[in-house]
XYZ file of C-alpha atoms in Angstrom:
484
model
C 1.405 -20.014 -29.561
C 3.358 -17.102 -27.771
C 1.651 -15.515 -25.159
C 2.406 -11.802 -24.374
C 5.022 -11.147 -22.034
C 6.157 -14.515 -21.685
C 9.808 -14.945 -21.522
C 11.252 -15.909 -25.071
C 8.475 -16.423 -26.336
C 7.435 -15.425 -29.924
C 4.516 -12.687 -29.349
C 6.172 -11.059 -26.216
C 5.566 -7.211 -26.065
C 8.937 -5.995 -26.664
C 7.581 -2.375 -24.861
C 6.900 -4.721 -21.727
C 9.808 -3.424 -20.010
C 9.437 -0.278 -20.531
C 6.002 -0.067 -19.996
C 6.597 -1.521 -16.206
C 8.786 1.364 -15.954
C 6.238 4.051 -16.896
C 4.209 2.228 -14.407
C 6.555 1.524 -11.489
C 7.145 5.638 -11.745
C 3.567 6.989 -11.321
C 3.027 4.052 -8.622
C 6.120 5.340 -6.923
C 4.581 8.800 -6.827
C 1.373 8.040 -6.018
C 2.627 5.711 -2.772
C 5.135 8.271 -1.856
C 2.600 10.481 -0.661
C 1.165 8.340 1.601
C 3.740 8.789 3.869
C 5.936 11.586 2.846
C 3.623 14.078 4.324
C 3.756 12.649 7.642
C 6.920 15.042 8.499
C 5.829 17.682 6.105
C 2.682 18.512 8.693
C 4.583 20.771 11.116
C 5.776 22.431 7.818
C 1.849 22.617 6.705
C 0.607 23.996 10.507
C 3.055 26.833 10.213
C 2.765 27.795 6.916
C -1.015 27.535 6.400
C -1.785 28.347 10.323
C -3.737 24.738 9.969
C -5.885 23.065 12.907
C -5.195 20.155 14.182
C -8.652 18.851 12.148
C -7.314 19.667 8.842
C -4.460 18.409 9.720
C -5.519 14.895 10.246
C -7.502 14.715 6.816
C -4.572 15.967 5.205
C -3.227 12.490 6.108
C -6.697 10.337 6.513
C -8.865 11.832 4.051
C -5.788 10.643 1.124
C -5.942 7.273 2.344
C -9.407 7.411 2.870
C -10.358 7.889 -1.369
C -7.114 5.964 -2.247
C -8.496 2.710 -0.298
C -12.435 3.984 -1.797
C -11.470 3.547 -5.555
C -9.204 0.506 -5.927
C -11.659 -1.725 -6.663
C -14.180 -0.099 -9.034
C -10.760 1.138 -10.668
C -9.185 -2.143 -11.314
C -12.521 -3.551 -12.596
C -12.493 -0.326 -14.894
C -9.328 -0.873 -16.207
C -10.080 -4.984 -16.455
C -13.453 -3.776 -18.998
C -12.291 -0.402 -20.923
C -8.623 -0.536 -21.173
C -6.007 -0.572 -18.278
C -4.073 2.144 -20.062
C -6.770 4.705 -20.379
C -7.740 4.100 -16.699
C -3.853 4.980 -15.806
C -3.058 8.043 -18.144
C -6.456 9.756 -16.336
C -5.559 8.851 -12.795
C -2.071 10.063 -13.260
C -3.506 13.240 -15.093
C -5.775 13.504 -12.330
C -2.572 12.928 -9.658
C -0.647 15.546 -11.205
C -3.413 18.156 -11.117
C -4.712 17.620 -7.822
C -0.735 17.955 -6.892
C -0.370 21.250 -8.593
C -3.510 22.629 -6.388
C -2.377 21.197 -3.323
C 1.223 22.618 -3.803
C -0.746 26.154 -4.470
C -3.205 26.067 -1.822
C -4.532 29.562 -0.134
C -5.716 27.976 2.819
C -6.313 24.475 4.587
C -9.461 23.708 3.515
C -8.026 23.959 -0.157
C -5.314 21.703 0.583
C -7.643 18.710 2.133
C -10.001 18.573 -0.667
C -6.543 18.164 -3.230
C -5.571 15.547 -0.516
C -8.727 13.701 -1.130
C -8.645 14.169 -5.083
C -4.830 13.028 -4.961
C -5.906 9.899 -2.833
C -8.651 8.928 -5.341
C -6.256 9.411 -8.650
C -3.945 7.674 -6.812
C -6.369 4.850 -6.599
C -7.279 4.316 -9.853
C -3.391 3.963 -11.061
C -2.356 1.624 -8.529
C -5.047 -1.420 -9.736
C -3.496 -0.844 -13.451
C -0.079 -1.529 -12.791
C -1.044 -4.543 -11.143
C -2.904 -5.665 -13.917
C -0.581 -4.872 -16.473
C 1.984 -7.097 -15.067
C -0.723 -9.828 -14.925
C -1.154 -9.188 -18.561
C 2.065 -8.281 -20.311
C 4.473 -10.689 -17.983
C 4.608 -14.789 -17.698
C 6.226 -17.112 -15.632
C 9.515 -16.297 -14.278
C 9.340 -12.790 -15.880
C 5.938 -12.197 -14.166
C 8.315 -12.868 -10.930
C 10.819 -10.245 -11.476
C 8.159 -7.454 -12.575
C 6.768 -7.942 -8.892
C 9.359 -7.926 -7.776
C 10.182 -4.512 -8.962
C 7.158 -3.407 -7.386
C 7.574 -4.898 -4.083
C 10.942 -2.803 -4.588
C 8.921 0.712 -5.283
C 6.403 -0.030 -2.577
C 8.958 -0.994 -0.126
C 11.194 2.258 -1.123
C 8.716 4.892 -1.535
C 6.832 3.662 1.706
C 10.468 3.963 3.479
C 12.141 6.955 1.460
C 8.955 9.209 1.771
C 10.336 10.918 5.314
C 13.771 11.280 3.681
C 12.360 13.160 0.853
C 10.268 14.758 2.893
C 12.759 16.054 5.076
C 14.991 17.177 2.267
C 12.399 19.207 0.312
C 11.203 21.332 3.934
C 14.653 21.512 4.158
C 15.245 23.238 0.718
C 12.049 25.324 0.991
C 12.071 26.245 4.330
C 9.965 25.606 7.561
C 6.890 28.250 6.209
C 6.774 26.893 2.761
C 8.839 23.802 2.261
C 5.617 21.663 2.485
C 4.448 23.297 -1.097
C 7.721 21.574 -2.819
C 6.746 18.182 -1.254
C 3.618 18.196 -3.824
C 5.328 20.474 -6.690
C 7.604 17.389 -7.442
C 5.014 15.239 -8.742
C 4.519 17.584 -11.253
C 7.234 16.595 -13.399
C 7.354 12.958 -13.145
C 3.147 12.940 -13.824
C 4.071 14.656 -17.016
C 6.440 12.219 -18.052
C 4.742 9.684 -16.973
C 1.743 10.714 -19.240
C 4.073 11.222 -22.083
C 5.740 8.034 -22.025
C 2.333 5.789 -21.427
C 0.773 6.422 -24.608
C 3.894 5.760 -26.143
C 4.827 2.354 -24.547
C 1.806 1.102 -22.544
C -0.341 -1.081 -25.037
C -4.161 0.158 -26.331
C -7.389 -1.552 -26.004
C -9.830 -2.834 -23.381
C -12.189 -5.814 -23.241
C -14.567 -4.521 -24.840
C -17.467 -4.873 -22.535
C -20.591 -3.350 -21.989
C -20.636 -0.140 -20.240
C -23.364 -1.562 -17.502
C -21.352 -4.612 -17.028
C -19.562 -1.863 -14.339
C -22.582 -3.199 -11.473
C -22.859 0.551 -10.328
C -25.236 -1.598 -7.181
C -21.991 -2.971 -6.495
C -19.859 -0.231 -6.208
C -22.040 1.902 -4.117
C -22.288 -0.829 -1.946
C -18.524 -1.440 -1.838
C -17.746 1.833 -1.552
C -20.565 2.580 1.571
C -19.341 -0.392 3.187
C -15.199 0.632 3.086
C -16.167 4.122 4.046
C -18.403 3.037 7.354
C -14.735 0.731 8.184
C -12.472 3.098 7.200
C -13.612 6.089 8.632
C -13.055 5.850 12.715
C -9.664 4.182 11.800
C -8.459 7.283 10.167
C -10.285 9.742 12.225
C -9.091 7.881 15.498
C -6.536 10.342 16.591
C -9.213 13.326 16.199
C -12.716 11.746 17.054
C -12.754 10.810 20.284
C -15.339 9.004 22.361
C -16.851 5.315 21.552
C -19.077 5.928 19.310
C -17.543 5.913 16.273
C -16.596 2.163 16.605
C -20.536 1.811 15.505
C -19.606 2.202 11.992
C -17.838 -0.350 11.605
C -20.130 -3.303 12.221
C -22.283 -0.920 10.237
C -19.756 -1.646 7.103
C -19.217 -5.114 8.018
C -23.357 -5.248 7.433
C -23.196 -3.016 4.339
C -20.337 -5.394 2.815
C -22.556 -8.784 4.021
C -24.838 -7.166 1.456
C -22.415 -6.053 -0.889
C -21.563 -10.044 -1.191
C -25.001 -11.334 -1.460
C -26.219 -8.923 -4.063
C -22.431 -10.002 -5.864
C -24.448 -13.441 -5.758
C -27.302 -13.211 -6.866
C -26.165 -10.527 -9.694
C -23.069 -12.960 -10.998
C -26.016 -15.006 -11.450
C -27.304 -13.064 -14.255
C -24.551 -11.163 -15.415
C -20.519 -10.340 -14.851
C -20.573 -9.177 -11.152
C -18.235 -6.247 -9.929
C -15.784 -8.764 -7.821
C -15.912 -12.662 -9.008
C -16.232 -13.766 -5.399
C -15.055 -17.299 -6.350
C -11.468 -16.175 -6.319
C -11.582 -16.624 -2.846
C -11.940 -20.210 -3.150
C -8.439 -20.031 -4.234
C -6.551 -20.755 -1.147
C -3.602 -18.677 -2.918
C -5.903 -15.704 -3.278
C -7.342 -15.833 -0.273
C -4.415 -16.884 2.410
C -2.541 -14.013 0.433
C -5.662 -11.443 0.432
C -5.795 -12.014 4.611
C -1.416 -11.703 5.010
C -1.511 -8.500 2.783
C -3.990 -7.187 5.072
C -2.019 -8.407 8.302
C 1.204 -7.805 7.395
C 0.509 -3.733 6.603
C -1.320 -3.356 10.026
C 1.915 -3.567 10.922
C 4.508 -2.672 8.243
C 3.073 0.854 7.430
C 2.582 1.944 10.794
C 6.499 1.476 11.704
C 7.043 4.782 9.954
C 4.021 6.435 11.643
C 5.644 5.859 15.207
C 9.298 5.835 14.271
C 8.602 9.594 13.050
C 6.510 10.619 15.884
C 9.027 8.948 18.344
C 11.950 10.875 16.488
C 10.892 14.349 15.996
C 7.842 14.617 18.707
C 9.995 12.660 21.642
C 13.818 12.968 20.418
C 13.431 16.770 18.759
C 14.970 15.159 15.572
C 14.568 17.915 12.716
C 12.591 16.119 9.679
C 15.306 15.486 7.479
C 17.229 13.435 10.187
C 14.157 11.436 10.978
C 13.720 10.874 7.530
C 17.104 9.779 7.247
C 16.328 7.570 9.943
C 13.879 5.273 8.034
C 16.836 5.256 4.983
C 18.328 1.930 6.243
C 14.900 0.094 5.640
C 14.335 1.141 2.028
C 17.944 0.021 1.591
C 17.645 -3.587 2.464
C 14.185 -3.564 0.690
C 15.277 -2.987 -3.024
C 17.336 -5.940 -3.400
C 15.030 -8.392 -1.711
C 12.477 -7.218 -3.377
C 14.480 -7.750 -6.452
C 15.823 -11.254 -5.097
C 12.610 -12.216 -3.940
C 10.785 -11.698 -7.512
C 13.035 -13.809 -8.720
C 13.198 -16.950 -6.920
C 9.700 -17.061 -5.438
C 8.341 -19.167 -8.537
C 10.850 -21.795 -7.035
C 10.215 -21.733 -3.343
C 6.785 -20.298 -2.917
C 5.219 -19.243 0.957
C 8.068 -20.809 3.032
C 9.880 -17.356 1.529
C 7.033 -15.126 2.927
C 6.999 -16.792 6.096
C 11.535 -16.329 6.023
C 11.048 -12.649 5.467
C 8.257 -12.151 8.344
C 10.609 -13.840 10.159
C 13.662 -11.773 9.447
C 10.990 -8.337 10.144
C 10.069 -9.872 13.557
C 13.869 -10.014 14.668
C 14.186 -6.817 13.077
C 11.869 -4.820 14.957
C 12.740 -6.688 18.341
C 16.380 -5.482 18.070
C 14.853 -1.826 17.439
C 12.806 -2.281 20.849
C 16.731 -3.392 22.476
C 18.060 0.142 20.607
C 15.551 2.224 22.586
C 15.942 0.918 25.737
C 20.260 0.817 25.740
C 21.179 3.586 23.617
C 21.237 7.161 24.025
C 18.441 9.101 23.045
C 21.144 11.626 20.965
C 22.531 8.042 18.915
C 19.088 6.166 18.377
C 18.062 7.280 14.988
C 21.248 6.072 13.900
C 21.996 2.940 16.103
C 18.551 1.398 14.699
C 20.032 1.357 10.957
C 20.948 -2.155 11.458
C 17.991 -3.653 12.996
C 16.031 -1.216 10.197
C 17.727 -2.601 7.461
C 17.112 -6.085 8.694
C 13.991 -5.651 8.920
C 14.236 -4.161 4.943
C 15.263 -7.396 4.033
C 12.444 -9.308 5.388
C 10.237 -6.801 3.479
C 11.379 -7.060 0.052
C 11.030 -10.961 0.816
C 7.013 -10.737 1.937
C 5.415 -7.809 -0.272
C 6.874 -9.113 -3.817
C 6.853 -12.725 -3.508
C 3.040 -12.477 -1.648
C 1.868 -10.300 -4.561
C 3.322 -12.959 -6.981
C 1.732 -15.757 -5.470
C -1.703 -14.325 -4.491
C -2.383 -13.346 -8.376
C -0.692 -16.479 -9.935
C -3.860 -18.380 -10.147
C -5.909 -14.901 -10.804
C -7.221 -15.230 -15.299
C -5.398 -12.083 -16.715
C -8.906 -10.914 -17.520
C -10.005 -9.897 -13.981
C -6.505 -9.019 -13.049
C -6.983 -5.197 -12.022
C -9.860 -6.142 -10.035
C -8.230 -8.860 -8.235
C -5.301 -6.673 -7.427
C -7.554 -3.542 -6.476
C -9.662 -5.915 -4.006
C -5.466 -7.353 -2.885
C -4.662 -3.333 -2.531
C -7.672 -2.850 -0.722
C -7.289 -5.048 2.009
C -3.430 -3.914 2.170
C -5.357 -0.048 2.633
C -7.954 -1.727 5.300
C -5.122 -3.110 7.117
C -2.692 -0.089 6.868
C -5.787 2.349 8.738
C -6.504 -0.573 11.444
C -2.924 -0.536 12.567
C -2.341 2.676 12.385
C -5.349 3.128 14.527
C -4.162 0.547 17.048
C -0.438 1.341 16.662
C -0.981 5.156 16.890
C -3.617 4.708 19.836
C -0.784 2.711 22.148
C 1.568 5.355 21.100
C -0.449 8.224 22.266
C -2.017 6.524 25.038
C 1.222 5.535 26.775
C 2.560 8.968 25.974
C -0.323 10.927 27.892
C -0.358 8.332 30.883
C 3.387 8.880 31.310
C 3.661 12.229 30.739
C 5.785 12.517 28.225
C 7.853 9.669 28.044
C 8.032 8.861 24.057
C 10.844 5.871 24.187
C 8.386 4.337 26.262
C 5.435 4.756 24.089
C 7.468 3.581 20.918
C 8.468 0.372 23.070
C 4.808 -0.514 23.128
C 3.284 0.660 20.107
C 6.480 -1.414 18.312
C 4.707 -4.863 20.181
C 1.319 -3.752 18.354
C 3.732 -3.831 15.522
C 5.282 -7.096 15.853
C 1.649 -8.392 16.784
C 0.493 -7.743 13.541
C 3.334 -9.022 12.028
C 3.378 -12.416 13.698
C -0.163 -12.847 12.762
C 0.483 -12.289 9.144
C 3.264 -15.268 10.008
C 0.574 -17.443 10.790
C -1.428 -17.047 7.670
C 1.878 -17.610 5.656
C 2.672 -21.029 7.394
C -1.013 -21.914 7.384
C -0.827 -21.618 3.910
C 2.710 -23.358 3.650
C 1.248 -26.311 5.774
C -1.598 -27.029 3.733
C 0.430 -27.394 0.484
C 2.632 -29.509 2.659
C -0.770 -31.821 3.555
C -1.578 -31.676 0.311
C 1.521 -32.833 -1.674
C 1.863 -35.438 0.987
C -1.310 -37.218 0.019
C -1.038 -36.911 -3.220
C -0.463 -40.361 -4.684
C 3.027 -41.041 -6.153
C 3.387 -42.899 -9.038
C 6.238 -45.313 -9.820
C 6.930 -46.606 -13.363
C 5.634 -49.995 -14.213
């Protein structure tokens, strides 16, 4: 019997394709913004005479919801319909866009931030899921691998567009066009999803939703999350309380997820971390985007702070990286069915040399030819991400049932979030560190927050040959059988 979205197989969705499109847009848009405001702030301080406050939870309080909702989004989509729980996040997206791009004041523009983070949280578990349920086999591959393409490009591509848009609107009110262009694609994007994005949920029960669960989830996220993304504003020790407060919170988030599953469907079906797949790929995710989303954090800082780079030729900067992304990505979707982890560990590999040659730009080259020296060594690095995201998306969710797919993928996303606030948090607190203790000296600063880069990145390298070494161990003692 044909199973949807199988390749060649009778009962395929013939929208498939096109309904990975719809979603590869809005996911596009929705990751875009998590780093294309980084060079719009100066833009925001002049235009909206912003403090410094505001203008850290422009930035933290987005990630902050987006990281918040992924879970009890993806289980939403998994029990009333993956579609529905898309069209209203983008709806949501493109509204909270329009109010942010029309904002009065500061205060208006941080509460769209946070609205835009959360709608941008609910799509993100959907498209996920719907590749776990229209796509099979090698087909399942390449749809990852598209994504792995749009997270890879939009992460990299957000100061470029950035840049461009300021550019075109000016330094008082150029910021307002870098949230105006969402408007368009989230209305196309709405248009085209009822039309090619299959119907129907799984019919469950509306309590099967463990609100217990989510609050607990949610507290527990929040206590971690929060003195990550607040680091560069609240100072003093303190705040480091929270987070063994969350790790408590989420100890009892997973016991009542016990003792509920006992009785009925829990919020997260802990047992997929028995899967060594799930789990090995759960812990790189959250590794390897410590390090692989703070790059742009410093590199921008480093260019425009340190370097006086305007914010279109920092954004340019990043350009090279997005580049060598898209085809691995593409590549990488397609043959990782075949060679499994050894490719993950190959492109953390290819990052780490990467990222090493960028330290050798900085100290060599002239500070007037370093954003465009490190386009080799960026692009490089590109490759080894398009080879990592896609095929470690692809193989954490292989063994995940289709029916629990956006959950699995919003608890995947939420790690990647988790991880993304810890190292920019570390990253961003050698950067600033070194910069006040030298006085100045930013190529310095980049040099070492780039090893709190590399760290992270050679510790999601361990995971990935962990993992590569026990399906060695395993194969090897598996008995071979030879014909009577």
């Amino acid at each position: 019997m044909g199973t949807p979205g199988a390749h060649g197989e009778e009962g395929a969705d013939p929208r498939r394709w096109k309904a990975l499109t719809v979603c590869l847009v809005a996911g596009f848009m929705s990751l875009l913004d998590v780093s294309i405001v980084n060079v719009a702030l100066p833009s925001i301080r002049v235009g909206l005479h912003a403090p410094p406050s505001d203008l850290q939870w422009v930035v933290s309080g987005y990630a902050l919801a987006f990281g918040l909702v992924l879970v009890p989004a993806g289980r939403f989509g998994d029990t009333h319909g993956r579609r529905n729980a898309f069209v209203f996040g983008v709806v949501l997206f493109t509204l909270s866009s329009m109010v942010a791009g029309a904002s009065p004041g500061s205060t208006w523009l941080v509460v769209a931030r946070v609205v835009q983070g959360a709608a941008g949280g609910v799509i993100n578990p959907q498209v996920s899921g719907l590749i776990q349920q229209l796509f099979r086999g090698e087909e399942r591959g390449r749809a990852f691998g598209l994504l792995g393409a749009t997270i890879g490009i939009s992460t990299a591509i957000g100061p470029l567009l950035g840049g461009l848009l300021i550019q075109l609107g000016g330094q008082q009110e150029g910021w307002r066009y870098v949230f105006y262009v969402n408007i368009p694609i989230g209305v196309l994007a709405i248009v085209l999803a009822y039309r090619y994005i299959p119907g129907g949920g799984a019919g469950r029960r509306r309590e099967d939703m463990d609100p217990v669960g989510v609050l607990l989830l949610a507290a527990g996220i929040f206590l971690v999350l929060l003195p990550l993304v607040e680091g560069q504003r609240w100072h003093g020790s303190a705040r480091w309380l929270l987070i063994p407060a969350g790790l408590l919170v989420l100890a009892g988030y997973t016991a009542w997820e016990r003792w509920y599953g006992r009785r009925h469907e829990p919020m997260v079906d802990l047992s997929l971390f028995q899967r060594r797949s799930y789990a090995l790929g759960a812990l790189l995710g959250l590794l390897y985007f410590g390090g692989f989303t703070a790059i742009f954090f410093i590199l921008t800082q480093y260019l425009q702070e340190g370097l006086r780079y305007s914010a279109l030729q920092a954004g340019l900067a990043s350009t090279a990286f997005a580049l060598g992304s898209a085809p691995s990505a593409a590549l990488g979707g397609r043959v990782v069915t075949r060679i499994g982890r050894p490719l993950v560990a190959i492109g953390l590999v290819l990052i780490t040399i990467g990222l090493a040659a960028v330290d050798l730009v900085v100290r060599l080259v002239p500070a007037h030819r370093v954003a465009w020296t490190i386009a080799i060594p960026l692009f490089v690095a590109g490759l080894g991400n398009g080879l990592v995201i896609t095929p470690n998306q692809t193989l954490t969710l292989s063994e995940v049932p289709v029916a629990k797919a956006g959950t699995a993928g919003g608890v995947l996303q939420t790690g990647q979030r988790i991880g993304a606030s810890v190292g920019i948090a570390a990253v961003g607190s050698a950067f600033f560190s070194q910069v006040a203790s030298t006085h100045g000296d930013y190529a310095l600063a980049f040099r070492h927050a780039l090893l709190v880069n590399i760290a992270f990145i050679l510790a999601a390298l361990v995971a990935a040959l962990t993992d590569v070494l026990a399906d060695h161990r395993r194969r090897a003692s598996t008995p071979t059988r030879t014909p009577p």
